[in-house]
Amino acid sequence: LDIINRALVKVGQARISSIDENSKGATTIRTVYDQVRDTLMQSYVWNFTKTRVQLAADLTAPTFGFQYRYRLPANTLRVLGIADDTEPTRNYSSSRNAFKHEGEFIYTDVGAPLNLFITQRMEETGTYPPDFANLLALDIALEIFYDVTKGTERYSAIRQDRAMAMRNAKLNHAIENSPEVMAASEWVD
């Protein structure tokens, strides 16, 4: 509710006391909230959304190409990579093991269990870092702006606030980890 009310204030609307109330702001936000949240979570590798999962091989083998397929957890927003022996010193996506993400499956020649890095949907707003919560409020404000306000005043200011907030959030999340080293490969060389 705090994030939603911040978005409403940004577009010059009154706060709400419940997402279920029958106001223009609440109705509009109910329509866009999940999609805006998921898009923002998928747009960057946020530390609070990263997780490690271990997957069992699916009973149905791939039709061709790879030897195995693995069903992704239902809350997966983005596949970052397969763990291997270089994991402590590399970027999430620079695995030595080839894989393809197709629909709800990962295809690879790596046998079970598959150790995978993903970003997952986090619905509990209490787990959101303040910079992410601020970005989510700004993204919601941008998404609902024209529908709620029927005007163009403030839109540019919200976009500028959003750009600055994203730069700051990326910086904050980047410095929470040790530097990632790109693994040498033919392409990198």
PDB file of C-alpha atoms in Angstrom:
ATOM      1  CA  LEU A   1       0.000   0.000   0.000  1.00  0.00           C
ATOM      2  CA  ASP A   2       2.919   2.345   0.743  1.00  0.00           C
ATOM      3  CA  ILE A   3       4.390   1.764  -2.738  1.00  0.00           C
ATOM      4  CA  ILE A   4       1.001   2.280  -4.372  1.00  0.00           C
ATOM      5  CA  ASN A   5       0.356   5.489  -2.440  1.00  0.00           C
ATOM      6  CA  ARG A   6       3.790   6.826  -3.410  1.00  0.00           C
ATOM      7  CA  ALA A   7       2.867   6.203  -7.058  1.00  0.00           C
ATOM      8  CA  LEU A   8      -0.467   7.976  -6.636  1.00  0.00           C
ATOM      9  CA  VAL A   9       1.175  10.977  -4.963  1.00  0.00           C
ATOM     10  CA  LYS A  10       3.687  11.187  -7.834  1.00  0.00           C
ATOM     11  CA  VAL A  11       0.831  11.588 -10.324  1.00  0.00           C
ATOM     12  CA  GLY A  12      -1.012  14.074  -8.114  1.00  0.00           C
ATOM     13  CA  GLN A  13      -3.763  11.737  -6.895  1.00  0.00           C
ATOM     14  CA  ALA A  14      -5.172  11.123  -3.431  1.00  0.00           C
ATOM     15  CA  ARG A  15      -3.861   8.243  -1.336  1.00  0.00           C
ATOM     16  CA  ILE A  16      -5.986   5.137  -0.926  1.00  0.00           C
ATOM     17  CA  SER A  17      -6.633   3.089   2.202  1.00  0.00           C
ATOM     18  CA  SER A  18      -7.078  -0.253   0.410  1.00  0.00           C
ATOM     19  CA  ILE A  19      -6.098  -1.645  -2.977  1.00  0.00           C
ATOM     20  CA  ASP A  20      -9.610  -3.097  -3.163  1.00  0.00           C
ATOM     21  CA  GLU A  21     -11.408   0.217  -2.881  1.00  0.00           C
ATOM     22  CA  ASN A  22     -13.473   1.467  -5.793  1.00  0.00           C
ATOM     23  CA  SER A  23     -11.456   4.567  -6.692  1.00  0.00           C
ATOM     24  CA  LYS A  24      -9.926   5.413 -10.077  1.00  0.00           C
ATOM     25  CA  GLY A  25      -6.385   5.101  -8.677  1.00  0.00           C
ATOM     26  CA  ALA A  26      -6.952   1.735  -6.977  1.00  0.00           C
ATOM     27  CA  THR A  27      -8.752   0.275  -9.987  1.00  0.00           C
ATOM     28  CA  THR A  28      -6.026   1.373 -12.405  1.00  0.00           C
ATOM     29  CA  ILE A  29      -3.193   0.137 -10.199  1.00  0.00           C
ATOM     30  CA  ARG A  30      -4.848  -3.264  -9.714  1.00  0.00           C
ATOM     31  CA  THR A  31      -4.763  -3.626 -13.490  1.00  0.00           C
ATOM     32  CA  VAL A  32      -1.037  -2.899 -13.913  1.00  0.00           C
ATOM     33  CA  TYR A  33       0.704  -3.696 -10.624  1.00  0.00           C
ATOM     34  CA  ASP A  34       1.788  -7.323 -11.195  1.00  0.00           C
ATOM     35  CA  GLN A  35       3.055  -6.675 -14.715  1.00  0.00           C
ATOM     36  CA  VAL A  36       4.981  -3.531 -13.736  1.00  0.00           C
ATOM     37  CA  ARG A  37       6.553  -5.306 -10.727  1.00  0.00           C
ATOM     38  CA  ASP A  38       7.568  -8.360 -12.761  1.00  0.00           C
ATOM     39  CA  THR A  39       8.970  -6.231 -15.587  1.00  0.00           C
ATOM     40  CA  LEU A  40      11.099  -4.245 -13.154  1.00  0.00           C
ATOM     41  CA  MET A  41      12.332  -7.411 -11.421  1.00  0.00           C
ATOM     42  CA  GLN A  42      13.233  -8.940 -14.783  1.00  0.00           C
ATOM     43  CA  SER A  43      14.940  -5.804 -16.107  1.00  0.00           C
ATOM     44  CA  TYR A  44      17.999  -6.060 -13.869  1.00  0.00           C
ATOM     45  CA  VAL A  45      19.686  -8.722 -11.745  1.00  0.00           C
ATOM     46  CA  TRP A  46      18.532  -7.464  -8.353  1.00  0.00           C
ATOM     47  CA  ASN A  47      20.358  -9.101  -5.451  1.00  0.00           C
ATOM     48  CA  PHE A  48      17.138  -9.734  -3.534  1.00  0.00           C
ATOM     49  CA  THR A  49      15.594 -11.673  -6.439  1.00  0.00           C
ATOM     50  CA  LYS A  50      18.594 -13.908  -7.176  1.00  0.00           C
ATOM     51  CA  THR A  51      18.399 -17.473  -5.956  1.00  0.00           C
ATOM     52  CA  ARG A  52      19.971 -20.857  -6.467  1.00  0.00           C
ATOM     53  CA  VAL A  53      17.786 -23.835  -7.291  1.00  0.00           C
ATOM     54  CA  GLN A  54      18.531 -27.494  -7.819  1.00  0.00           C
ATOM     55  CA  LEU A  55      16.320 -29.157 -10.402  1.00  0.00           C
ATOM     56  CA  ALA A  56      15.538 -32.778 -11.166  1.00  0.00           C
ATOM     57  CA  ALA A  57      15.470 -33.835 -14.812  1.00  0.00           C
ATOM     58  CA  ASP A  58      12.065 -33.909 -16.465  1.00  0.00           C
ATOM     59  CA  LEU A  59      10.784 -37.394 -17.285  1.00  0.00           C
ATOM     60  CA  THR A  60      10.335 -36.446 -20.940  1.00  0.00           C
ATOM     61  CA  ALA A  61      13.623 -36.119 -22.808  1.00  0.00           C
ATOM     62  CA  PRO A  62      14.014 -33.370 -25.420  1.00  0.00           C
ATOM     63  CA  THR A  63      12.931 -34.296 -28.934  1.00  0.00           C
ATOM     64  CA  PHE A  64      16.387 -33.399 -30.279  1.00  0.00           C
ATOM     65  CA  GLY A  65      19.486 -31.376 -29.474  1.00  0.00           C
ATOM     66  CA  PHE A  66      20.200 -31.601 -25.765  1.00  0.00           C
ATOM     67  CA  GLN A  67      20.121 -34.703 -23.565  1.00  0.00           C
ATOM     68  CA  TYR A  68      18.052 -33.308 -20.682  1.00  0.00           C
ATOM     69  CA  ARG A  69      15.330 -30.846 -19.937  1.00  0.00           C
ATOM     70  CA  TYR A  70      14.409 -29.340 -16.574  1.00  0.00           C
ATOM     71  CA  ARG A  71      11.166 -27.639 -15.601  1.00  0.00           C
ATOM     72  CA  LEU A  72      11.751 -24.184 -14.109  1.00  0.00           C
ATOM     73  CA  PRO A  73      10.103 -23.166 -10.830  1.00  0.00           C
ATOM     74  CA  ALA A  74       6.799 -21.354 -11.368  1.00  0.00           C
ATOM     75  CA  ASN A  75       8.086 -18.021 -10.020  1.00  0.00           C
ATOM     76  CA  THR A  76      11.100 -17.832 -12.376  1.00  0.00           C
ATOM     77  CA  LEU A  77      11.450 -14.471 -14.118  1.00  0.00           C
ATOM     78  CA  ARG A  78      14.903 -14.896 -15.622  1.00  0.00           C
ATOM     79  CA  VAL A  79      17.494 -17.643 -16.019  1.00  0.00           C
ATOM     80  CA  LEU A  80      20.978 -16.410 -15.127  1.00  0.00           C
ATOM     81  CA  GLY A  81      23.093 -19.501 -15.694  1.00  0.00           C
ATOM     82  CA  ILE A  82      24.161 -22.991 -14.713  1.00  0.00           C
ATOM     83  CA  ALA A  83      26.563 -23.430 -11.815  1.00  0.00           C
ATOM     84  CA  ASP A  84      29.920 -25.024 -12.577  1.00  0.00           C
ATOM     85  CA  ASP A  85      33.372 -25.189 -10.996  1.00  0.00           C
ATOM     86  CA  THR A  86      34.168 -21.594 -12.065  1.00  0.00           C
ATOM     87  CA  GLU A  87      31.133 -20.147 -10.245  1.00  0.00           C
ATOM     88  CA  PRO A  88      32.998 -18.222  -7.499  1.00  0.00           C
ATOM     89  CA  THR A  89      34.957 -16.130 -10.016  1.00  0.00           C
ATOM     90  CA  ARG A  90      32.571 -15.604 -12.881  1.00  0.00           C
ATOM     91  CA  ASN A  91      29.531 -13.785 -14.061  1.00  0.00           C
ATOM     92  CA  TYR A  92      26.265 -15.709 -13.593  1.00  0.00           C
ATOM     93  CA  SER A  93      25.695 -16.022 -17.314  1.00  0.00           C
ATOM     94  CA  SER A  94      29.161 -17.193 -18.379  1.00  0.00           C
ATOM     95  CA  SER A  95      28.771 -20.882 -17.592  1.00  0.00           C
ATOM     96  CA  ARG A  96      30.929 -23.409 -19.415  1.00  0.00           C
ATOM     97  CA  ASN A  97      27.779 -25.460 -19.936  1.00  0.00           C
ATOM     98  CA  ALA A  98      25.560 -24.681 -22.898  1.00  0.00           C
ATOM     99  CA  PHE A  99      21.841 -24.349 -22.234  1.00  0.00           C
ATOM    100  CA  LYS A 100      18.693 -22.988 -23.818  1.00  0.00           C
ATOM    101  CA  HIS A 101      15.726 -21.494 -22.009  1.00  0.00           C
ATOM    102  CA  GLU A 102      12.578 -22.341 -23.928  1.00  0.00           C
ATOM    103  CA  GLY A 103       9.176 -21.750 -22.373  1.00  0.00           C
ATOM    104  CA  GLU A 104       9.050 -23.299 -18.930  1.00  0.00           C
ATOM    105  CA  PHE A 105      12.098 -25.523 -19.499  1.00  0.00           C
ATOM    106  CA  ILE A 106      15.894 -25.400 -19.532  1.00  0.00           C
ATOM    107  CA  TYR A 107      17.568 -27.685 -22.080  1.00  0.00           C
ATOM    108  CA  THR A 108      21.158 -28.785 -21.514  1.00  0.00           C
ATOM    109  CA  ASP A 109      23.549 -31.739 -21.594  1.00  0.00           C
ATOM    110  CA  VAL A 110      24.266 -31.343 -17.854  1.00  0.00           C
ATOM    111  CA  GLY A 111      22.939 -34.313 -15.918  1.00  0.00           C
ATOM    112  CA  ALA A 112      20.720 -34.154 -12.850  1.00  0.00           C
ATOM    113  CA  PRO A 113      20.589 -32.502 -10.491  1.00  0.00           C
ATOM    114  CA  LEU A 114      20.922 -29.200 -12.330  1.00  0.00           C
ATOM    115  CA  ASN A 115      22.273 -26.351 -10.200  1.00  0.00           C
ATOM    116  CA  LEU A 116      20.835 -23.167 -11.635  1.00  0.00           C
ATOM    117  CA  PHE A 117      20.891 -19.442 -10.877  1.00  0.00           C
ATOM    118  CA  ILE A 118      17.602 -17.614 -11.483  1.00  0.00           C
ATOM    119  CA  THR A 119      15.803 -14.443 -10.618  1.00  0.00           C
ATOM    120  CA  GLN A 120      12.487 -15.166  -9.014  1.00  0.00           C
ATOM    121  CA  ARG A 121       9.293 -13.200  -8.538  1.00  0.00           C
ATOM    122  CA  MET A 122       9.186 -11.738  -5.036  1.00  0.00           C
ATOM    123  CA  GLU A 123       5.660 -10.743  -4.059  1.00  0.00           C
ATOM    124  CA  GLU A 124       6.304  -9.902  -0.396  1.00  0.00           C
ATOM    125  CA  THR A 125       6.959  -6.153  -0.491  1.00  0.00           C
ATOM    126  CA  GLY A 126       8.673  -6.311   2.901  1.00  0.00           C
ATOM    127  CA  THR A 127      11.640  -7.967   1.164  1.00  0.00           C
ATOM    128  CA  TYR A 128      12.114  -5.079  -1.288  1.00  0.00           C
ATOM    129  CA  PRO A 129      15.129  -2.851  -0.708  1.00  0.00           C
ATOM    130  CA  PRO A 130      14.152   0.834  -0.438  1.00  0.00           C
ATOM    131  CA  ASP A 131      15.669   1.713  -3.820  1.00  0.00           C
ATOM    132  CA  PHE A 132      13.656  -1.019  -5.566  1.00  0.00           C
ATOM    133  CA  ALA A 133      10.442   0.036  -3.786  1.00  0.00           C
ATOM    134  CA  ASN A 134      11.068   3.610  -4.944  1.00  0.00           C
ATOM    135  CA  LEU A 135      11.636   2.459  -8.541  1.00  0.00           C
ATOM    136  CA  LEU A 136       8.489   0.355  -8.450  1.00  0.00           C
ATOM    137  CA  ALA A 137       6.454   3.350  -7.276  1.00  0.00           C
ATOM    138  CA  LEU A 138       7.924   5.462 -10.085  1.00  0.00           C
ATOM    139  CA  ASP A 139       7.267   2.770 -12.708  1.00  0.00           C
ATOM    140  CA  ILE A 140       3.676   2.402 -11.527  1.00  0.00           C
ATOM    141  CA  ALA A 141       3.270   6.183 -11.657  1.00  0.00           C
ATOM    142  CA  LEU A 142       4.542   6.243 -15.241  1.00  0.00           C
ATOM    143  CA  GLU A 143       2.270   3.355 -16.237  1.00  0.00           C
ATOM    144  CA  ILE A 144      -0.912   4.873 -14.777  1.00  0.00           C
ATOM    145  CA  PHE A 145      -0.101   8.510 -15.482  1.00  0.00           C
ATOM    146  CA  TYR A 146      -2.260   9.212 -18.532  1.00  0.00           C
ATOM    147  CA  ASP A 147      -5.144   7.032 -17.434  1.00  0.00           C
ATOM    148  CA  VAL A 148      -5.397   8.648 -14.014  1.00  0.00           C
ATOM    149  CA  THR A 149      -4.455  12.257 -14.772  1.00  0.00           C
ATOM    150  CA  LYS A 150      -5.606  12.751 -18.386  1.00  0.00           C
ATOM    151  CA  GLY A 151      -2.761  15.242 -18.719  1.00  0.00           C
ATOM    152  CA  THR A 152       0.939  15.596 -19.442  1.00  0.00           C
ATOM    153  CA  GLU A 153       2.026  17.781 -16.534  1.00  0.00           C
ATOM    154  CA  ARG A 154       4.661  16.096 -14.283  1.00  0.00           C
ATOM    155  CA  TYR A 155       5.291  13.191 -16.672  1.00  0.00           C
ATOM    156  CA  SER A 156       8.781  14.402 -17.689  1.00  0.00           C
ATOM    157  CA  ALA A 157       9.717  15.027 -14.060  1.00  0.00           C
ATOM    158  CA  ILE A 158       8.668  11.494 -13.081  1.00  0.00           C
ATOM    159  CA  ARG A 159      10.716  10.039 -15.968  1.00  0.00           C
ATOM    160  CA  GLN A 160      13.775  12.020 -14.830  1.00  0.00           C
ATOM    161  CA  ASP A 161      13.267  10.874 -11.231  1.00  0.00           C
ATOM    162  CA  ARG A 162      12.988   7.305 -12.470  1.00  0.00           C
ATOM    163  CA  ALA A 163      16.213   7.497 -14.522  1.00  0.00           C
ATOM    164  CA  MET A 164      18.164   8.837 -11.526  1.00  0.00           C
ATOM    165  CA  ALA A 165      16.614   6.284  -9.167  1.00  0.00           C
ATOM    166  CA  MET A 166      17.584   3.442 -11.516  1.00  0.00           C
ATOM    167  CA  ARG A 167      21.197   4.622 -11.737  1.00  0.00           C
ATOM    168  CA  ASN A 168      21.426   4.818  -7.959  1.00  0.00           C
ATOM    169  CA  ALA A 169      19.767   1.431  -7.433  1.00  0.00           C
ATOM    170  CA  LYS A 170      22.091  -0.295  -9.905  1.00  0.00           C
ATOM    171  CA  LEU A 171      25.098   1.222  -8.174  1.00  0.00           C
ATOM    172  CA  ASN A 172      23.855   0.102  -4.756  1.00  0.00           C
ATOM    173  CA  HIS A 173      23.244  -3.467  -5.903  1.00  0.00           C
ATOM    174  CA  ALA A 174      26.484  -3.707  -7.886  1.00  0.00           C
ATOM    175  CA  ILE A 175      28.670  -2.846  -4.902  1.00  0.00           C
ATOM    176  CA  GLU A 176      27.049  -5.471  -2.662  1.00  0.00           C
ATOM    177  CA  ASN A 177      28.950  -8.264  -4.452  1.00  0.00           C
ATOM    178  CA  SER A 178      32.567  -9.012  -5.182  1.00  0.00           C
ATOM    179  CA  PRO A 179      33.499  -8.156  -8.759  1.00  0.00           C
ATOM    180  CA  GLU A 180      32.508 -10.773 -11.296  1.00  0.00           C
ATOM    181  CA  VAL A 181      35.238 -11.928 -13.637  1.00  0.00           C
ATOM    182  CA  MET A 182      34.335 -12.831 -17.176  1.00  0.00           C
ATOM    183  CA  ALA A 183      35.548 -16.364 -17.930  1.00  0.00           C
ATOM    184  CA  ALA A 184      37.947 -16.641 -20.841  1.00  0.00           C
ATOM    185  CA  SER A 185      36.489 -18.096 -24.018  1.00  0.00           C
ATOM    186  CA  GLU A 186      37.076 -17.919 -27.741  1.00  0.00           C
ATOM    187  CA  TRP A 187      34.539 -15.129 -27.984  1.00  0.00           C
ATOM    188  CA  VAL A 188      36.131 -13.061 -25.191  1.00  0.00           C
ATOM    189  CA  ASP A 189      39.646 -13.678 -26.523  1.00  0.00           C
TER     190      ASP A 189
END
